[in-house]
């Protein structure tokens, strides 16, 4: 079976009211970081991937969050440097960025 995309990257950009105790990724600069991911992947000429804006991925406390399929790897990232590391190491290099990993055991309180 061949995949239509080699990697499909979902970046949460969900926005909630400031009074919501869970917070939201949008309040932590998620849209700018998602745009960086998309623009940078395009500029680097990376083929067969898709960077999508996503609604809430339900791990708000750890945001901004993204999940990359088909691997099912979750990351927390909060700077363009983090985003760049994910692009270079994970997407191009095929290696997990351990320091940004959001382990399955990290669940919302
Ligand atoms: S608001 Fe981003 S994971 Fe919920």
Short mmCIF file of C-alpha atoms and ligand atoms in Angstrom, two decimals:
data_model
loop_
_atom_site.label_atom_id
_atom_site.label_comp_id
_atom_site.label_asym_id
_atom_site.label_seq_id
_atom_site.Cartn_x
_atom_site.Cartn_y
_atom_site.Cartn_z
CA UNK A 1 0.00 0.00 0.00
CA UNK A 2 1.35 3.44 -0.82
CA UNK A 3 0.36 6.45 1.22
CA UNK A 4 -0.94 9.58 -0.43
CA UNK A 5 1.18 11.59 1.99
CA UNK A 6 4.34 10.29 3.59
CA UNK A 7 3.57 12.37 6.66
CA UNK A 8 0.43 14.17 7.71
CA UNK A 9 1.05 16.79 10.37
CA UNK A 10 -1.81 18.16 12.42
CA UNK A 11 -1.05 21.34 14.36
CA UNK A 12 -3.64 22.45 16.88
CA UNK A 13 -4.62 26.10 16.47
CA UNK A 14 -7.73 25.91 18.61
CA UNK A 15 -8.80 29.11 20.35
CA UNK A 16 -10.80 29.27 23.56
CA UNK A 17 -12.05 32.04 25.75
CA UNK A 18 -9.38 33.23 28.19
CA UNK A 19 -11.58 32.18 31.11
CA UNK A 20 -11.39 28.50 30.16
CA UNK A 21 -9.17 26.69 32.68
CA UNK A 22 -7.73 24.34 30.06
CA UNK A 23 -6.30 27.21 28.06
CA UNK A 24 -5.73 26.77 24.35
CA UNK A 25 -2.93 26.42 21.83
CA UNK A 26 -3.94 29.63 20.02
CA UNK A 27 -3.09 31.67 23.12
CA UNK A 28 0.44 30.20 22.97
CA UNK A 29 1.25 31.37 19.45
CA UNK A 30 0.13 28.16 17.73
CA UNK A 31 -1.03 29.81 14.54
CA UNK A 32 2.30 31.48 13.89
CA UNK A 33 4.12 28.22 14.61
CA UNK A 34 1.80 26.23 12.35
CA UNK A 35 2.34 28.78 9.56
CA UNK A 36 6.09 28.48 10.07
CA UNK A 37 5.86 24.69 9.74
CA UNK A 38 3.86 24.94 6.54
CA UNK A 39 5.91 27.72 4.93
CA UNK A 40 9.24 26.17 5.89
CA UNK A 41 8.33 22.71 4.56
CA UNK A 42 7.30 24.34 1.29
CA UNK A 43 10.48 26.43 1.11
CA UNK A 44 12.59 23.35 1.69
CA UNK A 45 10.79 21.57 -1.13
CA UNK A 46 9.67 18.68 1.06
CA UNK A 47 7.28 16.56 -1.00
CA UNK A 48 4.45 14.26 -0.04
CA UNK A 49 3.65 15.81 3.30
CA UNK A 50 0.75 17.88 4.50
CA UNK A 51 0.71 20.41 7.33
CA UNK A 52 -2.85 21.04 8.47
CA UNK A 53 -4.40 23.29 11.05
CA UNK A 54 -6.31 21.18 13.50
CA UNK A 55 -8.97 21.84 16.06
CA UNK A 56 -8.41 20.84 19.65
CA UNK A 57 -6.40 17.63 19.97
CA UNK A 58 -7.47 17.35 23.62
CA UNK A 59 -4.01 17.77 25.11
CA UNK A 60 -4.43 21.49 25.67
CA UNK A 61 -2.41 21.67 28.88
CA UNK A 62 0.69 20.67 26.94
CA UNK A 63 0.19 23.00 23.99
CA UNK A 64 0.97 24.04 21.45
CA UNK A 65 0.64 20.45 20.30
CA UNK A 66 0.97 18.59 17.04
CA UNK A 67 0.62 14.97 16.01
CA UNK A 68 2.35 13.41 13.03
CA UNK A 69 0.88 10.42 11.20
CA UNK A 70 1.31 7.66 10.25
CA UNK A 71 3.79 7.45 13.14
CA UNK A 72 1.33 8.78 15.70
CA UNK A 73 4.06 10.86 17.32
CA UNK A 74 2.96 13.77 19.49
CA UNK A 75 5.04 16.88 20.10
CA UNK A 76 4.87 19.97 22.22
CA UNK A 77 6.58 22.93 20.56
CA UNK A 78 6.65 26.56 21.54
CA UNK A 79 9.13 28.30 19.26
CA UNK A 80 10.23 28.39 15.63
CA UNK A 81 13.44 26.72 16.80
CA UNK A 82 11.38 23.79 18.08
CA UNK A 83 9.41 23.68 14.83
CA UNK A 84 12.62 23.75 12.82
CA UNK A 85 14.06 20.89 14.85
CA UNK A 86 10.96 18.81 14.18
CA UNK A 87 11.24 19.54 10.46
CA UNK A 88 14.94 18.79 10.24
CA UNK A 89 15.16 15.83 12.58
CA UNK A 90 11.76 14.13 12.29
CA UNK A 91 10.37 15.02 8.89
CA UNK A 92 13.63 15.11 6.93
CA UNK A 93 15.80 12.89 9.10
CA UNK A 94 13.20 10.35 10.18
CA UNK A 95 14.22 10.50 13.85
CA UNK A 96 12.03 11.35 16.80
CA UNK A 97 12.85 14.61 18.60
CA UNK A 98 13.00 13.14 22.07
CA UNK A 99 13.16 16.42 23.96
CA UNK A 100 9.84 17.63 22.47
CA UNK A 101 8.01 14.34 22.72
CA UNK A 102 4.65 14.26 24.40
CA UNK A 103 4.51 10.74 25.83
CA UNK A 104 1.25 8.80 25.77
CA UNK A 105 1.22 8.80 29.57
CA UNK A 106 0.94 12.59 29.73
CA UNK A 107 -2.77 13.07 30.00
CA UNK A 108 -4.90 16.00 30.93
CA UNK A 109 -5.52 16.37 34.66
S1 LIG B 1 -6.45 23.63 22.39
FE1 LIG B 1 -4.74 22.63 21.43
S2 LIG B 1 -4.88 20.61 22.17
FE2 LIG B 1 -6.65 21.56 22.95
#
